[in-house]
XYZ file of C-alpha atoms in Angstrom:
324
model
C 6.363 10.129 -27.108
C 9.279 10.865 -28.845
C 9.960 14.659 -31.142
C 8.180 13.903 -34.605
C 11.488 12.858 -37.127
C 12.286 15.480 -39.489
C 14.446 14.372 -42.619
C 15.427 17.890 -44.543
C 14.380 17.950 -48.040
C 17.611 20.104 -49.163
C 14.805 22.333 -50.420
C 14.225 25.634 -48.441
C 10.701 26.235 -49.906
C 9.489 22.544 -49.330
C 10.856 22.938 -45.955
C 8.528 25.551 -45.084
C 5.108 23.978 -46.049
C 6.366 21.293 -43.948
C 6.873 23.260 -41.089
C 3.818 25.737 -42.193
C 1.615 22.291 -42.883
C 2.811 21.534 -38.365
C 1.147 24.258 -37.228
C -2.041 23.922 -39.223
C -1.763 20.539 -37.998
C -1.777 21.517 -34.276
C -4.517 23.874 -34.621
C -6.833 21.188 -36.552
C -6.717 22.397 -40.183
C -6.184 18.510 -41.382
C -7.036 19.685 -44.684
C -5.132 22.594 -45.012
C -2.276 21.029 -43.796
C -2.719 17.995 -46.186
C -2.859 20.598 -49.302
C 0.267 22.362 -47.686
C 2.772 19.071 -47.935
C 0.875 18.194 -51.133
C 2.118 21.175 -52.179
C 6.036 20.199 -50.639
C 6.273 16.782 -52.091
C 5.087 18.445 -55.568
C 8.520 20.861 -55.012
C 10.370 18.147 -53.485
C 9.137 14.809 -54.916
C 11.569 12.581 -52.727
C 10.809 14.314 -49.768
C 9.912 11.778 -47.316
C 9.144 13.465 -44.089
C 6.166 15.472 -45.961
C 5.308 12.093 -47.504
C 4.980 9.823 -44.229
C 2.810 13.435 -42.478
C 0.515 13.693 -45.410
C -0.340 9.864 -44.613
C -0.659 10.431 -41.047
C -2.431 13.338 -41.962
C -4.607 10.951 -44.337
C -5.167 8.334 -42.517
C -5.923 9.286 -38.913
C -7.483 12.909 -39.563
C -9.352 12.417 -43.110
C -10.347 8.881 -43.583
C -8.553 9.222 -46.589
C -7.341 5.045 -46.332
C -6.512 4.168 -50.812
C -4.734 8.058 -49.977
C -2.854 7.108 -46.846
C -0.958 3.910 -48.282
C 0.577 5.843 -51.986
C 1.392 8.692 -49.425
C 3.253 5.660 -46.654
C 4.555 4.018 -49.729
C 5.683 7.086 -51.160
C 7.860 8.024 -47.528
C 9.509 4.240 -47.584
C 10.455 4.346 -51.237
C 12.197 7.732 -51.177
C 13.685 6.456 -47.278
C 14.436 2.978 -47.872
C 15.481 2.420 -44.481
C 12.376 3.922 -43.710
C 13.648 5.842 -40.727
C 9.598 7.525 -40.426
C 8.090 3.881 -39.925
C 6.435 3.512 -43.264
C 6.161 -0.195 -42.931
C 4.803 -0.416 -39.957
C 1.654 1.746 -40.738
C 1.305 -0.104 -44.330
C 0.606 -3.233 -42.337
C -1.831 -1.599 -40.078
C -3.593 -0.350 -43.047
C -3.400 -3.828 -44.532
C -1.576 -2.896 -47.745
C 1.527 -4.753 -46.346
C 2.037 -8.306 -45.040
C 3.185 -8.360 -41.561
C 6.797 -7.967 -41.463
C 10.001 -7.131 -39.061
C 10.628 -3.385 -37.749
C 13.393 -1.381 -39.546
C 15.549 -1.088 -37.503
C 16.954 2.338 -38.479
C 13.249 3.056 -37.300
C 13.391 1.673 -34.097
C 17.261 3.178 -33.421
C 15.868 7.343 -34.428
C 12.301 6.299 -32.244
C 14.774 5.308 -29.421
C 17.267 8.616 -30.284
C 15.023 10.743 -29.961
C 12.909 9.344 -27.131
C 15.857 9.408 -25.250
C 15.850 12.601 -23.612
C 12.681 12.089 -21.557
C 12.567 8.761 -21.650
C 12.762 7.706 -17.903
C 10.402 9.956 -17.508
C 8.098 9.609 -20.188
C 7.489 5.541 -19.744
C 7.453 5.894 -15.594
C 5.688 8.611 -14.634
C 3.803 8.771 -17.271
C 2.885 5.107 -18.678
C 3.046 3.541 -15.685
C 5.898 1.814 -16.633
C 6.578 -1.167 -13.869
C 8.846 -3.637 -16.147
C 11.623 -4.000 -14.285
C 9.952 -4.322 -10.873
C 8.245 -6.609 -12.665
C 10.917 -8.904 -14.030
C 12.567 -8.821 -10.709
C 10.083 -10.346 -9.024
C 9.665 -12.821 -11.095
C 13.193 -13.807 -11.203
C 12.954 -13.715 -7.414
C 9.867 -16.169 -7.596
C 11.945 -18.903 -9.318
C 15.249 -18.586 -7.649
C 12.994 -19.128 -3.846
C 10.975 -22.662 -5.835
C 13.674 -23.886 -7.581
C 15.751 -23.248 -4.594
C 18.192 -21.379 -6.130
C 20.498 -18.722 -4.535
C 19.549 -15.374 -6.160
C 23.138 -14.382 -7.003
C 24.344 -14.031 -10.278
C 28.017 -13.495 -12.347
C 27.248 -12.426 -15.480
C 23.757 -10.508 -17.095
C 22.224 -9.360 -20.848
C 20.196 -6.523 -21.232
C 18.756 -6.675 -24.292
C 17.489 -3.269 -25.161
C 18.943 -2.079 -21.767
C 17.624 1.701 -23.037
C 18.127 4.304 -20.320
C 19.640 1.389 -17.693
C 16.101 0.866 -15.817
C 17.052 -2.902 -15.688
C 20.027 -2.642 -15.184
C 19.695 -0.393 -11.817
C 16.870 -3.000 -11.061
C 19.102 -6.163 -10.837
C 22.428 -4.427 -10.314
C 21.953 -5.807 -6.412
C 22.756 -9.609 -7.370
C 24.710 -9.356 -11.125
C 28.227 -8.802 -10.448
C 28.351 -8.334 -14.740
C 25.338 -6.168 -16.676
C 26.095 -6.711 -20.428
C 23.594 -4.265 -22.409
C 22.650 -3.793 -26.006
C 20.721 -0.984 -26.968
C 20.276 -0.402 -31.600
C 20.095 3.516 -30.030
C 23.237 5.114 -29.839
C 21.038 8.297 -27.251
C 20.144 5.708 -24.994
C 23.518 3.769 -24.837
C 24.738 7.221 -23.088
C 21.970 7.368 -21.025
C 22.774 3.775 -19.645
C 26.834 4.485 -19.569
C 25.726 7.453 -16.842
C 24.254 4.510 -14.849
C 27.714 3.363 -13.941
C 25.804 -0.641 -13.671
C 26.814 -1.815 -16.931
C 30.743 -3.483 -17.206
C 30.014 -3.500 -20.838
C 27.682 -1.547 -23.638
C 26.664 -1.716 -27.294
C 25.228 -0.200 -29.993
C 24.308 -3.732 -32.183
C 20.984 -5.005 -33.473
C 20.453 -8.041 -30.231
C 20.508 -10.761 -32.747
C 23.354 -9.481 -33.021
C 24.477 -8.670 -30.229
C 24.056 -11.933 -29.025
C 25.770 -13.607 -32.277
C 29.132 -11.650 -30.383
C 28.667 -13.665 -27.108
C 30.483 -16.525 -26.254
C 28.458 -19.772 -25.366
C 27.287 -20.555 -22.410
C 28.725 -17.452 -21.148
C 25.385 -15.934 -19.453
C 23.245 -16.944 -16.169
C 20.426 -14.278 -16.693
C 19.306 -12.641 -20.046
C 16.763 -9.841 -19.807
C 14.401 -7.670 -21.787
C 11.936 -6.231 -20.472
C 9.696 -3.773 -23.437
C 11.388 -5.857 -26.311
C 9.605 -8.083 -27.639
C 7.155 -5.422 -28.702
C 9.668 -4.553 -30.922
C 10.212 -7.825 -32.368
C 8.101 -9.325 -34.861
C 9.973 -12.891 -34.822
C 11.137 -14.115 -31.526
C 12.736 -17.572 -32.928
C 16.596 -15.614 -33.852
C 16.612 -14.046 -31.033
C 15.183 -17.164 -28.811
C 18.171 -19.432 -30.098
C 20.906 -16.962 -29.239
C 19.736 -16.446 -26.096
C 19.577 -20.347 -26.043
C 23.653 -20.530 -26.980
C 24.346 -18.301 -25.381
C 23.129 -18.501 -21.272
C 24.618 -22.022 -19.166
C 23.007 -24.829 -18.690
C 20.003 -23.793 -16.273
C 20.619 -19.898 -17.175
C 18.067 -18.276 -16.763
C 15.788 -15.598 -19.296
C 13.214 -13.163 -18.354
C 10.606 -11.625 -20.353
C 8.072 -9.094 -20.485
C 6.000 -9.085 -23.444
C 1.960 -7.375 -24.661
C -0.413 -10.167 -25.452
C -3.450 -9.963 -27.409
C -6.299 -13.038 -26.803
C -5.781 -14.461 -30.306
C -3.166 -16.924 -32.347
C 0.702 -15.569 -33.328
C 1.714 -11.812 -33.648
C 0.011 -8.942 -34.208
C 0.684 -5.202 -34.873
C -1.318 -3.323 -32.276
C -2.307 0.232 -33.081
C 0.750 1.414 -30.449
C 3.006 -0.066 -33.719
C 3.965 -2.704 -31.870
C 4.058 -6.090 -31.718
C 2.047 -8.282 -29.858
C 2.706 -12.306 -28.675
C -0.044 -14.684 -27.757
C 0.633 -17.204 -25.161
C 0.445 -19.990 -27.461
C 2.988 -18.612 -29.389
C 5.229 -17.147 -26.738
C 5.048 -20.625 -25.493
C 5.865 -23.363 -28.315
C 8.475 -20.430 -29.664
C 10.182 -20.745 -26.458
C 10.174 -24.419 -26.629
C 11.892 -24.574 -30.082
C 14.307 -22.781 -28.883
C 15.412 -25.402 -26.253
C 14.255 -23.661 -23.520
C 12.239 -24.266 -20.536
C 9.371 -22.578 -19.125
C 9.657 -22.396 -15.501
C 6.882 -18.837 -14.447
C 4.726 -16.961 -17.039
C 2.383 -14.288 -15.223
C -0.056 -12.262 -17.389
C 1.631 -8.884 -16.233
C 0.577 -5.156 -17.635
C 4.539 -3.749 -17.627
C 2.737 -0.381 -18.627
C -0.272 2.044 -19.642
C -1.919 3.266 -22.581
C -4.651 5.329 -22.366
C -4.665 4.977 -18.228
C -5.061 1.749 -18.881
C -2.521 -1.463 -18.063
C -2.151 -2.969 -21.298
C -2.277 -6.968 -21.606
C 0.975 -8.831 -20.604
C 2.756 -11.230 -19.893
C 6.072 -11.700 -17.964
C 8.250 -15.358 -18.571
C 10.537 -16.511 -17.444
C 12.732 -19.797 -19.265
C 15.704 -21.505 -18.727
C 18.309 -23.683 -20.360
C 17.086 -27.342 -19.835
C 19.333 -29.439 -18.382
C 18.528 -32.616 -17.085
C 19.133 -31.439 -12.906
C 17.551 -28.029 -13.613
C 13.831 -29.331 -11.811
C 11.635 -27.388 -14.193
C 7.841 -25.172 -12.604
C 5.826 -24.110 -14.425
C 2.412 -22.311 -12.303
C -0.567 -23.111 -14.444
C -2.421 -20.448 -12.825
C -1.649 -16.492 -14.361
C -1.375 -13.181 -11.563
C -3.279 -10.675 -13.220
C -1.569 -7.144 -11.948
């Protein structure tokens, strides 16, 4: 996973205490590390990285919920862009309402992750999102009698280009959007994208012409989106009649959307079905399938293919989920 994000305090002594605290924590000396971080924020009261690290130690190592909440609130106040994701920690602790992830947090997370993204995700976590999407689109095309060839596709959250590479043989032109400049640079090296843009995904779609894409792909993207409605509305607008949207998502057995221990959003099946319908998208396929592992076990997930409603397109909706 990504290395720790560090934002200097501008105070050499405070930064040194932070570094030493990280070393102590690595040796299992959580209380001593917390003491040093407390000293660091006394020297530099707006030291975001120290406040965030202190919150993590209090929450994960010392069992101090109230102290963790205070530290995370101070980290978020010191950095309104919330590049560390303190807001997510507060949500998990029940100290803040469920809300959107900070775009700056997501961008910073994947900028750090980019150099080892493919190895970590594919080799360490058994990531199979692109393969699941490709197989799901193939199944829908076979069931509906559609030729599996697309003129123009949009890859949302394209990352390093894993989805682009998987779909390149069947798509004439692929456009890629991602919040992380480092991810976009690595995607560019694949030479499978006609155009790439560093952008918020909803805004990226908003910049596209209506009915301009036959296929929109989103592998491991909904896990970073708390409210999928704006994205689905823009996807519907950009899709041609009969065009396909294919996504993977993490899921849970309850209702609505929850923030998991892994600090990702999981959407209930009923929630996704409702939001797709509200956006004007008809489900063609919905399967329970895990796109990645966590702690050596598959995470509960969904793979969904939906199409922009059109009188000439036949709706096919399998009733029996296929567990993977």
